Amino acid sequence: RSFRKRSLPDTVLNGIEVYSTKISCKVTSRFAHNVVVTRAVNRADTAKEISFDVELPKTAFITSFTMTIDGVTYPGNIKEKEVAKKQYDKAVSQGKTAGLVKASGRKLEKFTVSVNVAAGSKVTFELIYEELLKRHLGKYEMFLKIQPKQLINHFEIEADIFEPQGISSLDAEATFMTNDLLGVLTKSFSGKKGHVSFKPTLDQQRSCSNCTTSLLNGDFTITYDVNRESPANVQIVNGYFVHFFAPKDLPVVPKNVVFVIDVSGSMYGRKLVQTKEALLKILEDMKEEDYLNFILFSSDVTVWKDTLIKATPENLKEAKDFVKNIQDQGMTNINDGLMRGIKMLNEAREANVIPKRSTSLIIMLTDGEANVGESRVEKIQENVRNAIEGKFPLYNLGFGYNLNYDFLEKMALENHGLARRIYEDSDADLQMQGFYDEVANPLLVDVEVQYPENAIADITQNNYQHFYDGSEIVVAGRLVDQDLNSFTADVKGQGALNDLTFTEEVDVKETEKALKEQKYIFGDFIERLWAYLTIQQLLEKRKNVQGEEKENLTAQALELSLKYHFVTPLTSMVVTKPEDNIEQEAVADKPLEGKPEPITSSYATQYHHQPPAKPYYYVDGD
Amino acid sequence: PHFIIRVPEKEDALCFNINEEPGVVLNLIRDPSTGISISGQIIGEKKVNVKNQKTYFGRLGIVNTRADLKIEVTTQKITLWKGLDQTNFTWMNTVMVKQEGLSLQINRKKNIVVSIGDGVSFVIILHQVWKNLPYHHDFLGLYTVDSHRMSVQTHGLLGQFFHPIDFEVFDVRPGSDPSKPDATMMVKNHKLTVTRGWQKDYRKDPRHGSEVPCWFIHNNGAGLIDGSHTDYIVSDIF
């Protein structure tokens, strides 16, 4: 260490010392409960602004935030958005409010709060958020963004994972990891329990031996999977159940894929190059039993072949040549491109060109809005809906920001698919391939999960067009009869070779008892998991409907959001914070994917412990 | 492994053991007419060099050549092939698999019911033992249902008994074990010394089984089975 004259320790920056930051994650049956606590003190002679910012996954719901200043706690209150907005508008008119949450990058949202703290005062921030970890390519992933602004006396990440099925693998890694830091990262699992701990010392946090800046800057990711001796697992606590289903070792159902690709002028350059690279890679991964075709749309529609073609090595070679020669031109005729693809799949099925036991899908990629041919989005949606008639899913990939993502998402959801944004970045080709990998291996189609009618209620989505290898179907619900001893859950689906019915017999009392005996779990986690999943699915359904139905879905989602204290797109959390002896309100809203806003750097940099010349106010995008 | 042959016409049963080395595969059922055949591979106990080592079936293979179908059942997993395409299950599954010409019901940790073609069914029972037992390990049992649906050409160590069999037992006399009398049996033109005994049928109670009184034919069923038991040794379960 170099000799430096310091009046204050390295942990003090601009008069603020951060004692500790602790991120505690408790995961029980894929449901993650995360608590982020930061304690700081103002060592300066004057009042200072102290900021607390946490980046959390977009799929997470904030459930609680409190700020404690010199022993006085200021909690966040979760309210209906409209109610919060009235308060919020009033505060805005007085120039006193700030939005707290904002979309940040691809996967994250940023929660930020800052408060003026008197000289010598201490502040503790605590944020809690919850999330159901989704199984993706065979692993659950918990993502933590680590970005402390300064060195911290006690920095700690602790994750406790409890999985009743038993943990089969567990890993943790960070983008900022060094050999030195590896020594303070521990990860272990045994049976049903897994543990990850990361506690770098102050010196280990330094970006260089005598720096006062932190090396901890990047992504900290925990991945794990569970044992799958049995394809299904049902867990019950306090009258709520969750049913996980992920069979393995089933053959892949052959698929018939039509790629509908936007080659309009706006795709010129890097976008088209990346699209071609992704398609070439996807072609390499195609299996011989699959069928495919390419439909290119600009002002007009062109097809590679008139009908679907089997993915033989010769045909794939020809397909690659075709892809390499794709050129950009003209405008964007989404309607005709999609209609041509749908017609092709329908005709192939009717003419028995494709195997009886196979599944069809359309993957559309566009970077813009329909501006030629049928350009009314409602009409395109109607045309597509009527042509597909629920027979196969439509997946929409939206390339970049200059497009109507809401339209793409609604259209995909209406047709049992999903929309995904492809970010204009160096890895856009990998994003496209990654998406394809997710949907490339259907193991079951037309999956239906059935329970005895009178035994359960309020179940979440229980039918899925596909089950993909490496994913998991999760159904949760409530037991109607609290004295129920057992029930049977059947999962029916069509595999590549056969029709399968998986049966799970559940001994309610035994299952519940086994879980309650575990200290690791937090009592009502299945109920919260059920609420989380229900809200998520109601919000998704809500995108597809209008009028009374939409109102009903909204009301249900809102009721649950308020009951379980989730900050969802229907609720806001109002944080009252003391500012110069005047209480000021801030609102935490959930930003919506459909309405992305360019990330303003001013927002990201405004809170660096220097009191701004005047308070900075911001309203969220939604 | 032990074999039990019920003879309804006589309201009695015959039984015999086949003692072979672990690893040996025996042809149990072969029906050239329906294309169905079943073979079983023998496993021994955990510890080798045990005097009078007991043997069991640890792996069974069912083939239906007509439907290009193969099923392999071990004490660990169940694998189903249709042509080259393979589907795997474990004994932890409760699953019904249906495809053209086949119905396969796996009942978690208990049994598998395989129905092929027009209703020939086989039940495979998983006998689970405590994994820390020093000698024994899990093994399989095979039971046929509706064997009359197999053709008259059916053969194999079990299959040959799907056709009616006649036997006579006389001269019942005390045996070396007072509880198990000996007798003379006339079967397939052979005069055999047989012993009255019991064997276990595990269909209903896989844990304890139910005792079936039967006439036990010594020396690997010599005289009862066609040819010698070594004639039924095959190279592979498929």
PDB file of N, CA, C and O in Angstrom, chain A residues 228-232 248-251 289 357 497-504, chain B residues 80-82 85-90 92-100 108:
ATOM      1  N   ARG A 228     -34.266 -34.325 -11.207  1.00  0.00           N
ATOM      2  CA  ARG A 228     -35.497 -34.611 -11.944  1.00  0.00           C
ATOM      3  C   ARG A 228     -35.698 -36.106 -12.097  1.00  0.00           C
ATOM      4  O   ARG A 228     -35.899 -36.612 -13.192  1.00  0.00           O
ATOM      5  N   GLU A 229     -35.625 -36.793 -10.970  1.00  0.00           N
ATOM      6  CA  GLU A 229     -35.923 -38.227 -11.009  1.00  0.00           C
ATOM      7  C   GLU A 229     -37.352 -38.431 -11.463  1.00  0.00           C
ATOM      8  O   GLU A 229     -37.668 -39.341 -12.199  1.00  0.00           O
ATOM      9  N   SER A 230     -38.201 -37.574 -10.959  1.00  0.00           N
ATOM     10  CA  SER A 230     -39.604 -37.626 -11.339  1.00  0.00           C
ATOM     11  C   SER A 230     -39.881 -36.399 -12.204  1.00  0.00           C
ATOM     12  O   SER A 230     -39.342 -35.332 -11.949  1.00  0.00           O
ATOM     13  N   PRO A 231     -40.733 -36.532 -13.231  1.00  0.00           N
ATOM     14  CA  PRO A 231     -40.956 -35.375 -14.110  1.00  0.00           C
ATOM     15  C   PRO A 231     -41.729 -34.253 -13.435  1.00  0.00           C
ATOM     16  O   PRO A 231     -41.690 -33.118 -13.886  1.00  0.00           O
ATOM     17  N   ALA A 232     -42.449 -34.597 -12.370  1.00  0.00           N
ATOM     18  CA  ALA A 232     -43.267 -33.564 -11.729  1.00  0.00           C
ATOM     19  C   ALA A 232     -43.009 -33.517 -10.235  1.00  0.00           C
ATOM     20  O   ALA A 232     -42.521 -34.477  -9.646  1.00  0.00           O
ATOM     21  N   LYS A 248     -37.883 -35.190 -18.786  1.00  0.00           N
ATOM     22  CA  LYS A 248     -36.636 -35.147 -19.564  1.00  0.00           C
ATOM     23  C   LYS A 248     -36.531 -36.423 -20.396  1.00  0.00           C
ATOM     24  O   LYS A 248     -37.348 -37.333 -20.255  1.00  0.00           O
ATOM     25  N   ASP A 249     -35.550 -36.462 -21.220  1.00  0.00           N
ATOM     26  CA  ASP A 249     -35.259 -37.640 -22.053  1.00  0.00           C
ATOM     27  C   ASP A 249     -36.388 -38.026 -22.989  1.00  0.00           C
ATOM     28  O   ASP A 249     -36.564 -39.205 -23.294  1.00  0.00           O
ATOM     29  N   LEU A 250     -37.171 -37.049 -23.394  1.00  0.00           N
ATOM     30  CA  LEU A 250     -38.182 -37.342 -24.408  1.00  0.00           C
ATOM     31  C   LEU A 250     -37.617 -36.904 -25.760  1.00  0.00           C
ATOM     32  O   LEU A 250     -36.867 -35.925 -25.831  1.00  0.00           O
ATOM     33  N   PRO A 251     -37.959 -37.606 -26.829  1.00  0.00           N
ATOM     34  CA  PRO A 251     -37.447 -37.163 -28.125  1.00  0.00           C
ATOM     35  C   PRO A 251     -38.091 -35.846 -28.560  1.00  0.00           C
ATOM     36  O   PRO A 251     -39.216 -35.548 -28.154  1.00  0.00           O
ATOM     37  N   GLU A 289     -35.453 -34.107 -39.555  1.00  0.00           N
ATOM     38  CA  GLU A 289     -36.905 -34.343 -39.568  1.00  0.00           C
ATOM     39  C   GLU A 289     -37.678 -33.026 -39.687  1.00  0.00           C
ATOM     40  O   GLU A 289     -38.887 -33.036 -39.886  1.00  0.00           O
ATOM     41  N   ARG A 357     -47.133 -36.213 -36.640  1.00  0.00           N
ATOM     42  CA  ARG A 357     -46.667 -35.815 -35.312  1.00  0.00           C
ATOM     43  C   ARG A 357     -45.551 -34.789 -35.456  1.00  0.00           C
ATOM     44  O   ARG A 357     -44.367 -35.113 -35.427  1.00  0.00           O
ATOM     45  N   LEU A 497     -43.386 -39.338 -30.497  1.00  0.00           N
ATOM     46  CA  LEU A 497     -43.766 -40.684 -30.908  1.00  0.00           C
ATOM     47  C   LEU A 497     -45.088 -41.131 -30.326  1.00  0.00           C
ATOM     48  O   LEU A 497     -45.732 -42.022 -30.868  1.00  0.00           O
ATOM     49  N   ASN A 498     -45.454 -40.543 -29.195  1.00  0.00           N
ATOM     50  CA  ASN A 498     -46.606 -41.087 -28.493  1.00  0.00           C
ATOM     51  C   ASN A 498     -47.349 -40.015 -27.706  1.00  0.00           C
ATOM     52  O   ASN A 498     -46.858 -38.914 -27.526  1.00  0.00           O
ATOM     53  N   ASP A 499     -48.541 -40.413 -27.267  1.00  0.00           N
ATOM     54  CA  ASP A 499     -49.301 -39.541 -26.367  1.00  0.00           C
ATOM     55  C   ASP A 499     -48.943 -39.944 -24.947  1.00  0.00           C
ATOM     56  O   ASP A 499     -48.910 -41.129 -24.624  1.00  0.00           O
ATOM     57  N   LEU A 500     -48.695 -38.956 -24.129  1.00  0.00           N
ATOM     58  CA  LEU A 500     -48.223 -39.257 -22.776  1.00  0.00           C
ATOM     59  C   LEU A 500     -49.156 -38.644 -21.738  1.00  0.00           C
ATOM     60  O   LEU A 500     -49.637 -37.527 -21.916  1.00  0.00           O
ATOM     61  N   THR A 501     -49.392 -39.395 -20.681  1.00  0.00           N
ATOM     62  CA  THR A 501     -50.128 -38.857 -19.541  1.00  0.00           C
ATOM     63  C   THR A 501     -49.297 -39.124 -18.294  1.00  0.00           C
ATOM     64  O   THR A 501     -49.147 -40.267 -17.867  1.00  0.00           O
ATOM     65  N   PHE A 502     -48.733 -38.078 -17.751  1.00  0.00           N
ATOM     66  CA  PHE A 502     -47.955 -38.198 -16.524  1.00  0.00           C
ATOM     67  C   PHE A 502     -48.898 -37.971 -15.340  1.00  0.00           C
ATOM     68  O   PHE A 502     -49.652 -36.999 -15.335  1.00  0.00           O
ATOM     69  N   THR A 503     -48.826 -38.858 -14.385  1.00  0.00           N
ATOM     70  CA  THR A 503     -49.718 -38.735 -13.228  1.00  0.00           C
ATOM     71  C   THR A 503     -48.896 -38.533 -11.966  1.00  0.00           C
ATOM     72  O   THR A 503     -47.896 -39.212 -11.754  1.00  0.00           O
ATOM     73  N   GLU A 504     -49.325 -37.591 -11.189  1.00  0.00           N
ATOM     74  CA  GLU A 504     -48.655 -37.334  -9.916  1.00  0.00           C
ATOM     75  C   GLU A 504     -49.686 -37.451  -8.802  1.00  0.00           C
ATOM     76  O   GLU A 504     -50.674 -36.714  -8.793  1.00  0.00           O
TER      77      GLU A 504
ATOM     78  N   LEU B  80     -37.737 -46.711 -24.346  1.00  0.00           N
ATOM     79  CA  LEU B  80     -38.658 -47.112 -25.412  1.00  0.00           C
ATOM     80  C   LEU B  80     -38.083 -46.626 -26.733  1.00  0.00           C
ATOM     81  O   LEU B  80     -37.724 -45.455 -26.859  1.00  0.00           O
ATOM     82  N   TRP B  81     -37.971 -47.543 -27.705  1.00  0.00           N
ATOM     83  CA  TRP B  81     -37.488 -47.148 -29.034  1.00  0.00           C
ATOM     84  C   TRP B  81     -38.583 -47.358 -30.070  1.00  0.00           C
ATOM     85  O   TRP B  81     -39.250 -48.401 -30.071  1.00  0.00           O
ATOM     86  N   LYS B  82     -38.749 -46.400 -30.905  1.00  0.00           N
ATOM     87  CA  LYS B  82     -39.564 -46.570 -32.112  1.00  0.00           C
ATOM     88  C   LYS B  82     -38.596 -46.275 -33.237  1.00  0.00           C
ATOM     89  O   LYS B  82     -38.199 -45.124 -33.428  1.00  0.00           O
ATOM     90  N   ASP B  85     -35.668 -43.598 -32.743  1.00  0.00           N
ATOM     91  CA  ASP B  85     -36.055 -42.574 -31.769  1.00  0.00           C
ATOM     92  C   ASP B  85     -36.277 -43.190 -30.397  1.00  0.00           C
ATOM     93  O   ASP B  85     -36.955 -44.211 -30.268  1.00  0.00           O
ATOM     94  N   GLN B  86     -35.763 -42.536 -29.410  1.00  0.00           N
ATOM     95  CA  GLN B  86     -35.713 -43.118 -28.074  1.00  0.00           C
ATOM     96  C   GLN B  86     -36.408 -42.221 -27.048  1.00  0.00           C
ATOM     97  O   GLN B  86     -36.252 -41.009 -27.080  1.00  0.00           O
ATOM     98  N   THR B  87     -37.169 -42.834 -26.163  1.00  0.00           N
ATOM     99  CA  THR B  87     -37.787 -42.096 -25.060  1.00  0.00           C
ATOM    100  C   THR B  87     -37.387 -42.788 -23.763  1.00  0.00           C
ATOM    101  O   THR B  87     -37.458 -44.005 -23.681  1.00  0.00           O
ATOM    102  N   ASN B  88     -36.978 -42.006 -22.783  1.00  0.00           N
ATOM    103  CA  ASN B  88     -36.529 -42.583 -21.519  1.00  0.00           C
ATOM    104  C   ASN B  88     -37.454 -42.211 -20.365  1.00  0.00           C
ATOM    105  O   ASN B  88     -37.922 -41.078 -20.294  1.00  0.00           O
ATOM    106  N   PHE B  89     -37.685 -43.148 -19.510  1.00  0.00           N
ATOM    107  CA  PHE B  89     -38.423 -42.896 -18.281  1.00  0.00           C
ATOM    108  C   PHE B  89     -37.647 -43.532 -17.131  1.00  0.00           C
ATOM    109  O   PHE B  89     -36.786 -44.371 -17.351  1.00  0.00           O
ATOM    110  N   THR B  90     -38.019 -43.130 -15.930  1.00  0.00           N
ATOM    111  CA  THR B  90     -37.432 -43.800 -14.761  1.00  0.00           C
ATOM    112  C   THR B  90     -38.569 -44.443 -13.977  1.00  0.00           C
ATOM    113  O   THR B  90     -39.742 -44.185 -14.249  1.00  0.00           O
ATOM    114  N   MET B  92     -39.415 -43.559 -11.285  1.00  0.00           N
ATOM    115  CA  MET B  92     -40.032 -42.500 -10.486  1.00  0.00           C
ATOM    116  C   MET B  92     -41.248 -41.920 -11.208  1.00  0.00           C
ATOM    117  O   MET B  92     -41.960 -41.089 -10.664  1.00  0.00           O
ATOM    118  N   ASN B  93     -41.453 -42.315 -12.443  1.00  0.00           N
ATOM    119  CA  ASN B  93     -42.573 -41.781 -13.226  1.00  0.00           C
ATOM    120  C   ASN B  93     -43.846 -42.586 -12.981  1.00  0.00           C
ATOM    121  O   ASN B  93     -43.786 -43.803 -12.784  1.00  0.00           O
ATOM    122  N   THR B  94     -44.962 -41.903 -13.011  1.00  0.00           N
ATOM    123  CA  THR B  94     -46.237 -42.580 -13.242  1.00  0.00           C
ATOM    124  C   THR B  94     -46.727 -41.991 -14.554  1.00  0.00           C
ATOM    125  O   THR B  94     -47.068 -40.812 -14.628  1.00  0.00           O
ATOM    126  N   VAL B  95     -46.672 -42.816 -15.565  1.00  0.00           N
ATOM    127  CA  VAL B  95     -46.979 -42.252 -16.885  1.00  0.00           C
ATOM    128  C   VAL B  95     -47.631 -43.297 -17.786  1.00  0.00           C
ATOM    129  O   VAL B  95     -47.300 -44.479 -17.727  1.00  0.00           O
ATOM    130  N   MET B  96     -48.574 -42.845 -18.559  1.00  0.00           N
ATOM    131  CA  MET B  96     -49.211 -43.698 -19.555  1.00  0.00           C
ATOM    132  C   MET B  96     -48.708 -43.249 -20.927  1.00  0.00           C
ATOM    133  O   MET B  96     -48.810 -42.080 -21.270  1.00  0.00           O
ATOM    134  N   VAL B  97     -48.136 -44.188 -21.663  1.00  0.00           N
ATOM    135  CA  VAL B  97     -47.616 -43.878 -22.994  1.00  0.00           C
ATOM    136  C   VAL B  97     -48.470 -44.624 -24.004  1.00  0.00           C
ATOM    137  O   VAL B  97     -48.642 -45.839 -23.889  1.00  0.00           O
ATOM    138  N   LYS B  98     -48.994 -43.894 -24.969  1.00  0.00           N
ATOM    139  CA  LYS B  98     -49.813 -44.562 -25.974  1.00  0.00           C
ATOM    140  C   LYS B  98     -49.304 -44.211 -27.354  1.00  0.00           C
ATOM    141  O   LYS B  98     -49.099 -43.048 -27.676  1.00  0.00           O
ATOM    142  N   GLN B  99     -49.087 -45.221 -28.128  1.00  0.00           N
ATOM    143  CA  GLN B  99     -48.768 -44.996 -29.535  1.00  0.00           C
ATOM    144  C   GLN B  99     -49.303 -46.186 -30.317  1.00  0.00           C
ATOM    145  O   GLN B  99     -49.766 -47.161 -29.721  1.00  0.00           O
ATOM    146  N   GLU B 100     -49.252 -46.078 -31.620  1.00  0.00           N
ATOM    147  CA  GLU B 100     -49.868 -47.113 -32.443  1.00  0.00           C
ATOM    148  C   GLU B 100     -49.293 -48.482 -32.062  1.00  0.00           C
ATOM    149  O   GLU B 100     -48.090 -48.698 -32.106  1.00  0.00           O
ATOM    150  N   ARG B 108     -45.260 -45.699 -10.812  1.00  0.00           N
ATOM    151  CA  ARG B 108     -44.092 -45.280 -10.028  1.00  0.00           C
ATOM    152  C   ARG B 108     -43.639 -46.316  -8.996  1.00  0.00           C
ATOM    153  O   ARG B 108     -44.388 -46.686  -8.101  1.00  0.00           O
TER     154      ARG B 108
END
